[in-house]
Short mmCIF file of C-alpha atoms in Angstrom, two decimals:
data_model
loop_
_atom_site.label_atom_id
_atom_site.label_comp_id
_atom_site.label_asym_id
_atom_site.label_seq_id
_atom_site.Cartn_x
_atom_site.Cartn_y
_atom_site.Cartn_z
CA UNK H 1 61.58 -45.51 71.78
CA UNK H 2 60.28 -43.52 68.83
CA UNK H 3 56.69 -42.42 69.02
CA UNK H 4 54.38 -41.29 66.17
CA UNK H 5 51.84 -38.55 66.65
CA UNK H 6 48.24 -39.49 65.64
CA UNK H 7 46.79 -36.00 65.78
CA UNK H 8 45.73 -33.98 62.73
CA UNK H 9 48.18 -31.36 61.44
CA UNK H 10 51.18 -32.47 63.63
CA UNK H 11 53.74 -35.21 63.20
CA UNK H 12 54.14 -37.50 60.17
CA UNK H 13 50.58 -38.85 60.26
CA UNK H 14 49.11 -35.35 60.20
CA UNK H 15 51.21 -34.10 57.33
CA UNK H 16 48.65 -34.79 54.61
CA UNK H 17 45.50 -36.74 53.62
CA UNK H 18 47.35 -38.83 51.08
CA UNK H 19 49.37 -40.57 53.78
CA UNK H 20 46.28 -42.33 55.23
CA UNK H 21 44.07 -45.08 53.86
CA UNK H 22 40.78 -43.33 53.02
CA UNK H 23 38.56 -46.04 54.47
CA UNK H 24 40.40 -46.61 57.74
CA UNK H 25 39.97 -43.69 60.13
CA UNK H 26 42.63 -43.23 62.82
CA UNK H 27 41.70 -42.72 66.46
CA UNK H 28 40.55 -39.21 67.06
CA UNK H 29 38.56 -38.87 63.85
CA UNK H 30 39.61 -37.64 60.40
CA UNK H 31 39.16 -33.90 60.92
CA UNK H 32 40.62 -31.36 58.55
CA UNK H 33 41.98 -29.26 61.40
CA UNK H 34 44.11 -29.62 64.50
CA UNK H 35 41.24 -29.29 66.97
CA UNK H 36 39.29 -32.45 67.64
CA UNK H 37 35.56 -31.92 68.32
CA UNK H 38 33.69 -32.95 71.41
CA UNK H 39 31.20 -35.81 71.49
CA UNK H 40 28.18 -33.49 71.33
CA UNK H 41 29.39 -31.90 68.10
CA UNK H 42 30.23 -35.29 66.60
CA UNK H 43 26.73 -36.59 67.31
CA UNK H 44 25.18 -33.40 65.97
CA UNK H 45 27.12 -33.70 62.71
CA UNK H 46 26.26 -37.41 62.50
CA UNK H 47 22.60 -36.47 62.80
CA UNK H 48 23.17 -33.79 60.18
CA UNK H 49 24.66 -36.44 57.88
CA UNK H 50 21.44 -38.40 58.23
CA UNK H 51 19.55 -35.35 56.94
CA UNK H 52 22.13 -34.40 54.30
CA UNK H 53 24.33 -37.18 53.01
CA UNK H 54 28.00 -36.30 52.69
CA UNK H 55 28.13 -33.68 55.47
CA UNK H 56 30.58 -35.70 57.59
CA UNK H 57 32.74 -36.40 54.55
CA UNK H 58 32.89 -32.70 53.69
CA UNK H 59 33.82 -31.80 57.29
CA UNK H 60 36.67 -34.31 57.24
CA UNK H 61 38.05 -33.10 53.92
CA UNK H 62 36.61 -35.82 51.69
CA UNK H 63 35.14 -33.37 49.23
CA UNK H 64 34.70 -35.69 46.24
CA UNK H 65 32.87 -38.38 48.20
CA UNK H 66 30.88 -35.80 50.15
CA UNK H 67 29.74 -34.00 47.01
CA UNK H 68 28.77 -37.30 45.37
CA UNK H 69 26.71 -38.36 48.38
CA UNK H 70 25.04 -34.94 48.62
CA UNK H 71 24.16 -35.06 44.92
CA UNK H 72 22.72 -38.57 45.23
CA UNK H 73 20.69 -37.52 48.25
CA UNK H 74 19.32 -34.47 46.43
CA UNK H 75 18.30 -36.65 43.48
CA UNK H 76 16.53 -39.16 45.75
CA UNK H 77 14.76 -36.38 47.65
CA UNK H 78 13.62 -34.76 44.39
CA UNK H 79 12.31 -38.12 43.14
CA UNK H 80 10.32 -38.72 46.33
CA UNK H 81 8.83 -35.21 46.34
CA UNK H 82 7.89 -35.51 42.67
CA UNK H 83 6.30 -38.93 43.20
CA UNK H 84 3.93 -37.64 45.91
CA UNK H 85 3.13 -34.32 44.21
CA UNK H 86 3.51 -33.97 40.46
CA UNK H 87 3.63 -37.71 39.70
CA UNK H 88 1.46 -39.04 42.53
CA UNK H 89 -1.01 -40.64 40.10
CA UNK H 90 1.90 -42.49 38.50
CA UNK H 91 2.89 -43.74 41.94
CA UNK H 92 -0.63 -45.08 42.43
CA UNK H 93 -0.42 -46.72 39.01
CA UNK H 94 2.84 -48.36 40.02
CA UNK H 95 1.31 -49.65 43.26
CA UNK H 96 -1.38 -51.57 41.35
CA UNK H 97 0.93 -52.81 38.61
CA UNK H 98 1.63 -56.59 38.82
CA UNK H 99 5.38 -56.05 39.30
CA UNK H 100 5.18 -52.56 40.81
CA UNK H 101 5.04 -53.51 44.52
CA UNK H 102 8.07 -55.79 44.19
CA UNK H 103 10.03 -53.00 42.49
CA UNK H 104 9.03 -50.46 45.15
CA UNK H 105 9.87 -52.90 47.95
CA UNK H 106 13.34 -53.58 46.57
CA UNK H 107 14.00 -49.86 46.03
CA UNK H 108 12.84 -49.01 49.56
CA UNK H 109 15.00 -51.70 51.18
CA UNK H 110 18.09 -50.69 49.22
CA UNK H 111 17.51 -47.02 50.12
CA UNK H 112 17.11 -47.88 53.81
CA UNK H 113 20.30 -49.93 53.90
CA UNK H 114 22.26 -47.23 52.07
CA UNK H 115 20.93 -44.53 54.39
CA UNK H 116 21.93 -46.51 57.48
CA UNK H 117 25.37 -47.16 56.00
CA UNK H 118 25.86 -43.41 55.47
CA UNK H 119 24.98 -42.74 59.11
CA UNK H 120 27.37 -45.40 60.42
CA UNK H 121 30.20 -44.33 58.14
CA UNK H 122 29.66 -40.69 59.10
CA UNK H 123 30.06 -41.50 62.79
CA UNK H 124 33.21 -43.53 62.13
CA UNK H 125 34.75 -40.57 60.31
CA UNK H 126 33.86 -38.15 63.09
CA UNK H 127 34.26 -40.25 66.25
CA UNK H 128 36.85 -38.88 68.72
CA UNK H 129 39.26 -41.12 70.59
CA UNK H 130 39.59 -41.57 74.31
CA UNK H 131 35.87 -41.84 75.05
CA UNK H 132 34.84 -43.19 78.40
CA UNK H 133 32.52 -46.12 78.89
CA UNK H 134 29.39 -44.01 79.31
CA UNK H 135 30.30 -41.75 76.40
CA UNK H 136 30.80 -44.76 74.11
CA UNK H 137 27.45 -46.15 75.22
CA UNK H 138 25.72 -42.84 74.58
CA UNK H 139 27.32 -42.54 71.13
CA UNK H 140 26.26 -46.06 70.16
CA UNK H 141 22.74 -45.43 71.41
CA UNK H 142 22.37 -42.19 69.44
CA UNK H 143 23.82 -43.79 66.31
CA UNK H 144 21.48 -46.77 66.64
CA UNK H 145 18.48 -44.47 67.07
CA UNK H 146 19.53 -42.48 63.99
CA UNK H 147 19.84 -45.70 61.96
CA UNK H 148 16.40 -46.82 63.11
CA UNK H 149 14.94 -43.39 62.27
CA UNK H 150 16.30 -43.40 58.72
CA UNK H 151 15.27 -47.02 58.19
CA UNK H 152 11.66 -46.41 59.25
CA UNK H 153 10.39 -44.46 56.17
CA UNK H 154 11.81 -46.89 53.57
CA UNK H 155 10.59 -49.90 55.54
CA UNK H 156 7.13 -48.34 55.84
CA UNK H 157 7.13 -47.73 52.09
CA UNK H 158 8.07 -51.38 51.58
CA UNK H 159 5.22 -52.36 53.91
CA UNK H 160 2.72 -50.31 51.88
CA UNK H 161 3.99 -51.96 48.71
CA UNK H 162 3.46 -55.37 50.29
CA UNK H 163 -0.06 -54.43 51.39
CA UNK H 164 -0.78 -53.22 47.86
CA UNK H 165 0.38 -56.55 46.47
CA UNK H 166 -1.85 -58.42 48.93
CA UNK H 167 -4.88 -56.36 47.89
CA UNK H 168 -4.21 -56.87 44.19
CA UNK H 169 -3.72 -60.62 44.53
CA UNK H 170 -6.60 -61.11 47.01
CA UNK H 171 -9.24 -58.84 45.53
CA UNK H 172 -8.61 -58.91 41.80
CA UNK H 173 -8.82 -61.85 39.46
CA UNK H 174 -5.90 -62.99 37.34
CA UNK H 175 -6.14 -62.36 33.65
CA UNK H 176 -4.12 -62.22 30.44
CA UNK H 177 -1.25 -59.79 30.15
CA UNK H 178 -2.20 -56.36 28.82
CA UNK H 179 -0.68 -55.37 25.49
CA UNK H 180 -0.04 -51.95 23.98
CA UNK H 181 -3.82 -51.45 23.80
CA UNK H 182 -5.16 -52.39 27.27
CA UNK H 183 -8.79 -52.16 26.08
CA UNK H 184 -8.20 -54.27 22.96
CA UNK H 185 -9.89 -51.80 20.66
CA UNK H 186 -12.98 -51.24 22.84
CA UNK H 187 -14.47 -47.76 22.58
CA UNK H 188 -15.85 -48.02 26.10
CA UNK H 189 -15.66 -50.20 29.16
CA UNK H 190 -18.85 -50.87 31.13
CA UNK H 191 -18.54 -51.56 34.85
CA UNK H 192 -21.46 -52.62 37.06
CA UNK H 193 -21.34 -50.96 40.49
CA UNK H 194 -23.30 -52.82 43.15
CA UNK H 195 -24.15 -51.93 46.73
CA UNK H 196 -25.16 -55.08 48.61
CA UNK H 197 -27.07 -54.99 51.86
CA UNK H 198 -27.99 -57.75 54.29
CA UNK H 199 -30.79 -57.44 56.84
CA UNK H 200 -31.34 -59.37 60.06
CA UNK H 201 -34.87 -60.32 59.08
CA UNK H 202 -33.94 -62.01 55.78
CA UNK H 203 -31.21 -64.39 54.56
CA UNK H 204 -28.52 -63.40 52.10
CA UNK H 205 -27.88 -60.02 50.53
CA UNK H 206 -29.82 -57.81 48.16
CA UNK H 207 -28.30 -55.41 45.68
CA UNK H 208 -30.31 -52.28 46.44
CA UNK H 209 -27.92 -50.08 44.44
CA UNK H 210 -27.25 -51.05 40.80
CA UNK H 211 -25.46 -48.68 38.43
CA UNK H 212 -23.55 -49.28 35.22
CA UNK H 213 -20.72 -46.84 34.48
CA UNK H 214 -20.22 -46.63 30.71
CA UNK H 215 -16.74 -45.08 30.28
CA UNK H 216 -15.29 -43.91 26.98
CA UNK H 217 -11.75 -45.30 26.91
CA UNK H 218 -10.45 -42.44 24.74
CA UNK H 219 -11.93 -39.39 26.45
CA UNK H 220 -13.02 -40.60 29.90
CA UNK H 221 -16.60 -39.43 29.28
CA UNK H 222 -18.79 -41.38 31.69
CA UNK H 223 -22.53 -42.01 31.78
CA UNK H 224 -24.06 -43.69 34.84
CA UNK H 225 -27.15 -45.82 34.15
CA UNK H 226 -29.07 -46.58 37.33
CA UNK H 227 -31.78 -49.19 37.65
CA UNK H 228 -34.24 -49.17 40.55
CA UNK H 229 -34.20 -52.15 42.85
CA UNK H 230 -37.94 -52.79 42.36
CA UNK H 231 -38.02 -53.58 38.64
CA UNK H 232 -40.33 -56.56 38.11
CA UNK H 233 -40.61 -59.30 35.46
CA UNK H 234 -36.98 -58.86 34.54
CA UNK H 235 -35.94 -60.80 31.38
CA UNK H 236 -33.21 -63.29 32.14
CA UNK H 237 -30.16 -63.99 29.96
CA UNK H 238 -30.08 -66.94 27.58
CA UNK H 239 -29.23 -70.24 29.18
CA UNK H 240 -30.37 -72.04 32.34
CA UNK H 241 -31.79 -68.89 33.95
CA UNK H 242 -34.11 -68.15 31.02
CA UNK H 243 -35.21 -71.77 30.94
CA UNK H 244 -36.30 -71.40 34.56
CA UNK H 245 -37.90 -67.97 34.00
CA UNK H 246 -39.02 -67.79 30.35
CA UNK H 247 -41.45 -64.96 31.10
CA UNK H 248 -39.21 -62.92 33.40
CA UNK H 249 -37.74 -63.33 36.86
CA UNK H 250 -40.22 -64.39 39.52
CA UNK H 251 -37.84 -65.73 42.17
CA UNK H 252 -38.76 -68.83 44.12
CA UNK H 253 -42.34 -67.67 44.57
CA UNK H 254 -42.19 -68.07 48.34
CA UNK H 255 -44.07 -64.86 49.13
CA UNK H 256 -47.04 -62.92 47.76
CA UNK H 257 -44.92 -59.98 46.53
CA UNK H 258 -43.45 -60.22 43.00
CA UNK H 259 -39.72 -60.85 42.66
CA UNK H 260 -37.58 -57.76 42.13
CA UNK H 261 -34.35 -57.04 40.31
CA UNK H 262 -32.45 -56.70 43.59
CA UNK H 263 -33.17 -60.39 44.34
CA UNK H 264 -31.43 -61.77 41.24
CA UNK H 265 -27.97 -61.73 42.86
CA UNK H 266 -29.00 -63.80 45.87
CA UNK H 267 -31.02 -66.20 43.72
CA UNK H 268 -27.91 -66.85 41.63
CA UNK H 269 -25.88 -67.45 44.79
CA UNK H 270 -28.42 -69.98 46.07
CA UNK H 271 -28.55 -71.89 42.77
CA UNK H 272 -24.90 -72.69 41.93
CA UNK H 273 -25.83 -74.83 38.94
CA UNK H 274 -26.64 -71.60 37.07
CA UNK H 275 -22.91 -70.67 37.08
CA UNK H 276 -21.18 -73.93 38.16
CA UNK H 277 -17.66 -72.78 37.25
CA UNK H 278 -17.69 -69.75 39.54
CA UNK H 279 -17.09 -69.64 43.31
CA UNK H 280 -19.38 -68.21 45.97
CA UNK H 281 -20.06 -64.45 45.74
CA UNK H 282 -19.23 -64.47 42.03
CA UNK H 283 -22.09 -66.68 40.83
CA UNK H 284 -24.80 -64.17 41.69
CA UNK H 285 -22.77 -61.23 40.37
CA UNK H 286 -22.15 -63.01 37.05
CA UNK H 287 -25.87 -63.68 36.62
CA UNK H 288 -26.73 -60.08 37.53
CA UNK H 289 -24.12 -58.77 35.06
CA UNK H 290 -25.74 -60.67 32.23
CA UNK H 291 -29.23 -59.70 33.34
CA UNK H 292 -28.52 -55.97 33.59
CA UNK H 293 -26.50 -56.04 30.37
CA UNK H 294 -29.55 -57.48 28.63
CA UNK H 295 -31.83 -54.83 30.12
CA UNK H 296 -29.60 -51.95 29.01
CA UNK H 297 -28.61 -53.47 25.68
CA UNK H 298 -24.86 -53.15 26.33
CA UNK H 299 -22.28 -55.72 27.42
CA UNK H 300 -21.18 -55.42 31.03
CA UNK H 301 -17.44 -56.07 31.19
CA UNK H 302 -16.81 -56.09 34.93
CA UNK H 303 -18.54 -55.66 38.25
CA UNK H 304 -17.53 -54.17 41.60
CA UNK H 305 -19.68 -55.02 44.61
CA UNK H 306 -19.34 -53.25 47.97
CA UNK H 307 -20.95 -54.64 51.09
CA UNK H 308 -22.58 -51.69 52.84
CA UNK H 309 -20.59 -52.45 56.00
CA UNK H 310 -17.45 -51.90 53.97
CA UNK H 311 -18.90 -48.72 52.48
CA UNK H 312 -19.00 -47.24 55.99
CA UNK H 313 -15.42 -48.27 56.76
CA UNK H 314 -14.10 -46.94 53.46
CA UNK H 315 -15.56 -43.49 54.12
CA UNK H 316 -14.22 -43.45 57.67
CA UNK H 317 -10.77 -44.46 56.39
CA UNK H 318 -10.64 -41.41 54.09
CA UNK H 319 -11.81 -39.06 56.85
CA UNK H 320 -15.44 -38.70 55.76
CA UNK H 321 -17.17 -37.21 52.74
CA UNK H 322 -18.50 -33.69 52.24
CA UNK H 323 -22.02 -33.42 50.81
CA UNK H 324 -24.88 -30.96 50.65
CA UNK H 325 -27.96 -32.35 52.39
CA UNK H 326 -30.96 -30.75 50.70
CA UNK H 327 -33.52 -31.68 53.35
CA UNK H 328 -33.42 -32.96 56.91
CA UNK H 329 -33.02 -36.75 56.91
CA UNK H 330 -33.87 -39.02 59.87
CA UNK H 331 -30.65 -40.56 61.18
CA UNK H 332 -30.15 -43.57 63.45
CA UNK H 333 -32.61 -45.52 65.53
CA UNK H 334 -32.87 -42.97 68.32
CA UNK H 335 -34.50 -40.07 66.54
CA UNK H 336 -31.38 -38.36 65.20
CA UNK H 337 -31.52 -36.04 62.20
CA UNK H 338 -29.03 -35.12 59.46
CA UNK H 339 -29.72 -31.41 59.13
CA UNK H 340 -29.90 -29.71 55.75
CA UNK H 341 -26.74 -27.94 54.64
CA UNK H 342 -23.21 -28.68 53.51
CA UNK H 343 -21.45 -30.92 55.99
CA UNK H 344 -18.84 -33.63 56.29
CA UNK H 345 -20.40 -37.01 57.02
CA UNK H 346 -18.85 -39.92 58.84
CA UNK H 347 -19.22 -43.42 57.42
CA UNK H 348 -22.27 -44.13 59.56
CA UNK H 349 -23.93 -40.83 58.63
CA UNK H 350 -23.17 -41.32 54.93
CA UNK H 351 -24.71 -44.78 55.12
CA UNK H 352 -27.94 -43.33 56.47
CA UNK H 353 -27.80 -40.52 53.92
CA UNK H 354 -27.66 -43.07 51.11
CA UNK H 355 -30.10 -45.63 52.53
CA UNK H 356 -32.85 -43.66 54.21
CA UNK H 357 -36.35 -43.81 52.68
CA UNK H 358 -38.06 -41.95 55.51
CA UNK H 359 -40.23 -39.11 54.12
CA UNK H 360 -39.04 -40.05 50.61
CA UNK H 361 -39.00 -43.00 48.19
CA UNK H 362 -36.66 -45.34 46.32
CA UNK H 363 -36.05 -42.83 43.56
CA UNK H 364 -35.07 -39.97 45.86
CA UNK H 365 -32.73 -42.37 47.62
CA UNK H 366 -31.21 -43.37 44.28
CA UNK H 367 -30.45 -39.72 43.57
CA UNK H 368 -28.69 -39.35 46.92
CA UNK H 369 -26.70 -42.51 46.31
CA UNK H 370 -25.46 -41.25 42.94
CA UNK H 371 -24.42 -37.94 44.46
CA UNK H 372 -22.69 -39.71 47.32
CA UNK H 373 -20.73 -41.93 44.93
CA UNK H 374 -19.77 -38.89 42.87
CA UNK H 375 -18.60 -36.98 45.93
CA UNK H 376 -16.51 -39.92 47.17
CA UNK H 377 -14.89 -40.36 43.74
CA UNK H 378 -14.16 -36.62 43.44
CA UNK H 379 -12.65 -36.30 46.92
CA UNK H 380 -10.56 -39.49 46.87
CA UNK H 381 -7.43 -38.03 45.31
CA UNK H 382 -4.20 -40.08 45.25
CA UNK H 383 -2.79 -38.36 48.36
CA UNK H 384 -5.92 -39.26 50.35
CA UNK H 385 -5.73 -42.84 49.11
CA UNK H 386 -2.03 -43.16 50.03
CA UNK H 387 -2.57 -41.59 53.47
CA UNK H 388 -5.38 -44.04 54.30
CA UNK H 389 -3.97 -46.91 52.31
CA UNK H 390 -3.79 -49.55 55.03
CA UNK H 391 -7.33 -48.98 56.32
CA UNK H 392 -8.69 -48.85 52.78
CA UNK H 393 -6.83 -52.03 51.90
CA UNK H 394 -8.18 -53.85 54.95
CA UNK H 395 -11.76 -52.78 54.20
CA UNK H 396 -11.37 -53.67 50.53
CA UNK H 397 -10.14 -57.19 51.25
CA UNK H 398 -13.12 -57.85 53.52
CA UNK H 399 -15.98 -56.02 51.85
CA UNK H 400 -15.22 -55.45 48.17
CA UNK H 401 -15.66 -58.10 45.47
CA UNK H 402 -14.87 -57.80 41.78
CA UNK H 403 -13.94 -59.71 38.65
CA UNK H 404 -11.66 -56.97 37.31
CA UNK H 405 -8.32 -58.62 36.47
CA UNK H 406 -5.33 -57.22 38.31
CA UNK H 407 -3.54 -56.74 35.00
CA UNK H 408 -6.16 -54.11 34.04
CA UNK H 409 -5.59 -51.91 37.09
CA UNK H 410 -2.86 -49.66 35.67
CA UNK H 411 -5.06 -48.95 32.63
CA UNK H 412 -8.05 -48.22 34.90
CA UNK H 413 -6.00 -45.79 37.00
CA UNK H 414 -4.94 -43.98 33.82
CA UNK H 415 -8.57 -43.94 32.66
CA UNK H 416 -9.67 -42.43 35.98
CA UNK H 417 -7.41 -39.42 35.29
CA UNK H 418 -9.37 -38.73 32.10
CA UNK H 419 -12.67 -39.13 33.96
CA UNK H 420 -11.68 -36.36 36.39
CA UNK H 421 -11.65 -33.83 33.56
CA UNK H 422 -15.03 -34.68 32.01
CA UNK H 423 -18.52 -34.07 33.45
CA UNK H 424 -20.20 -37.24 34.69
CA UNK H 425 -23.72 -37.75 33.38
CA UNK H 426 -26.36 -39.84 35.11
CA UNK H 427 -29.53 -41.40 33.78
CA UNK H 428 -32.01 -43.08 36.12
CA UNK H 429 -34.80 -45.26 34.85
CA UNK H 430 -37.56 -44.23 37.22
CA UNK H 431 -41.26 -43.28 36.92
CA UNK H 432 -42.85 -41.76 34.95
CA UNK H 433 -40.41 -42.80 32.21
CA UNK H 434 -40.48 -46.40 33.40
CA UNK H 435 -43.30 -48.31 35.04
CA UNK H 436 -41.39 -50.57 37.43
CA UNK H 437 -44.17 -53.19 37.46
CA UNK H 438 -44.35 -53.37 33.64
CA UNK H 439 -41.13 -51.86 32.30
CA UNK H 440 -40.74 -50.95 28.64
CA UNK H 441 -37.49 -52.79 27.96
CA UNK H 442 -37.22 -51.47 24.40
CA UNK H 443 -37.46 -47.87 25.63
CA UNK H 444 -34.68 -48.46 28.17
CA UNK H 445 -32.35 -49.70 25.44
CA UNK H 446 -33.19 -46.70 23.23
CA UNK H 447 -32.43 -44.23 26.01
CA UNK H 448 -29.12 -45.97 26.74
CA UNK H 449 -28.12 -45.83 23.06
CA UNK H 450 -29.07 -42.13 22.85
CA UNK H 451 -27.05 -41.25 25.94
CA UNK H 452 -23.95 -43.14 24.81
CA UNK H 453 -23.97 -41.93 21.22
CA UNK H 454 -24.68 -38.25 21.98
CA UNK H 455 -21.60 -36.08 22.66
CA UNK H 456 -23.47 -34.93 25.73
CA UNK H 457 -27.03 -36.10 26.03
CA UNK H 458 -28.03 -33.62 28.72
CA UNK H 459 -26.56 -30.70 30.65
CA UNK H 460 -24.49 -31.80 33.60
CA UNK H 461 -22.24 -29.81 35.85
CA UNK H 462 -18.66 -30.81 36.36
CA UNK H 463 -17.70 -32.69 39.50
CA UNK H 464 -14.65 -30.84 40.80
CA UNK H 465 -11.74 -32.76 42.18
CA UNK H 466 -11.56 -31.22 45.65
CA UNK H 467 -13.94 -30.81 48.54
CA UNK H 468 -17.25 -30.80 46.70
CA UNK H 469 -20.62 -30.91 48.35
CA UNK H 470 -23.24 -33.14 46.83
CA UNK H 471 -26.82 -32.66 45.86
CA UNK H 472 -29.30 -34.33 43.56
CA UNK H 473 -31.43 -32.31 41.19
CA UNK H 474 -34.67 -34.25 41.23
CA UNK H 475 -38.14 -33.72 39.90
CA UNK H 476 -41.05 -36.13 40.26
CA UNK H 477 -42.12 -35.40 36.71
CA UNK H 478 -38.70 -35.83 35.17
CA UNK H 479 -37.46 -39.13 33.84
CA UNK H 480 -33.80 -38.20 34.16
CA UNK H 481 -32.02 -37.33 37.37
CA UNK H 482 -28.68 -35.57 37.01
CA UNK H 483 -26.40 -35.99 40.02
CA UNK H 484 -24.26 -32.90 40.50
CA UNK H 485 -21.59 -32.51 43.16
CA UNK H 486 -20.28 -29.05 43.86
#
């Protein structure tokens, strides 16, 4: 009976590569030499093929296929490295784009499947014949682990893309599609930033932090206009609210103290007929947008409101925030102290830093809040955001509320890049410029117009993009407080 040798380099089957079907490996593996490798070397080269596509093909003489796989792998690796380094801001833009998460998910899944297929095919090309039961089991186990290992990164990327999509659809409103000009000819976009706080001894929430960011859409120049929480006799916007308060906001008149600006949000929430078309949490914000826009004399396009509980979680998710504490600040309910100096604060410490009025007043606290916001914005680079994405997304879904349409997010991310390169200016309407009991509304509008129209209304130091401290330059006799983060 005639027998046919199956080894490499001997007998008819070993005479040349062209005699075999390229996709059907014979027993003993398709090695380009007469010596068949041991199992340990096969598994090592299979693992190597997971790190460098095409290695197994090159070892078995399949140079064309091996070179093609190696080139494809190099291109994919270069694209990934570029996306998290040079083009990381573009990656963040893609994550918030309406169709971006779906595209990233599909790309990640396809990459994972292809990677696993390379690993499996590499083992098939290398696998020796005549393995015992335990050797076959070990080989299958190692190959399975390798497939799981190479699948994990793409699947995690797909998971992040899905989380991004959930945040965009849950947090942001739907709006019209953005055209070539996302701002529709607007020279600036004005966003109301609110910090809402609820206390155990009172119902509802009060917006103790109220700042409008006026952002030039061409240059990124930003001016922050901050209003103190204790402004009284606030003029209400035209419509039902002004009919109720023709002479300024007085609240429900339940207590002896006059109603303050920080009560407008909750009053709007408790009186849904003021904004009947809007759901809970948006009624009060819509009324406050109109009210503050009327005070400043500029339209407020959008609002972003952060519950102070979420503020703490957001800072913890990014690993804290570095600030310069100018003076010792009482911390906690047990006599703790935030010592003066540059330090990295946890979410809880940052919350006390921004809220404390011990040995100070509302206006000093406002200065600290502005510096804290500036430090957070400066230190939250795209890499930090991506690294803490899941925790940030979870906190955002629970504690952040906004009417910014999801379709505007890519344009806002692009605008934030411009903002990084321009000094941020801050104007606070505090005594002695403004008497909070009897504010000069005309003067406020004039100061806003001056600050927006001037190329740079006042000196302000640049907020660097990495690891700044924060401090507020404050003077009791000065009407303007410039928040500078170094």
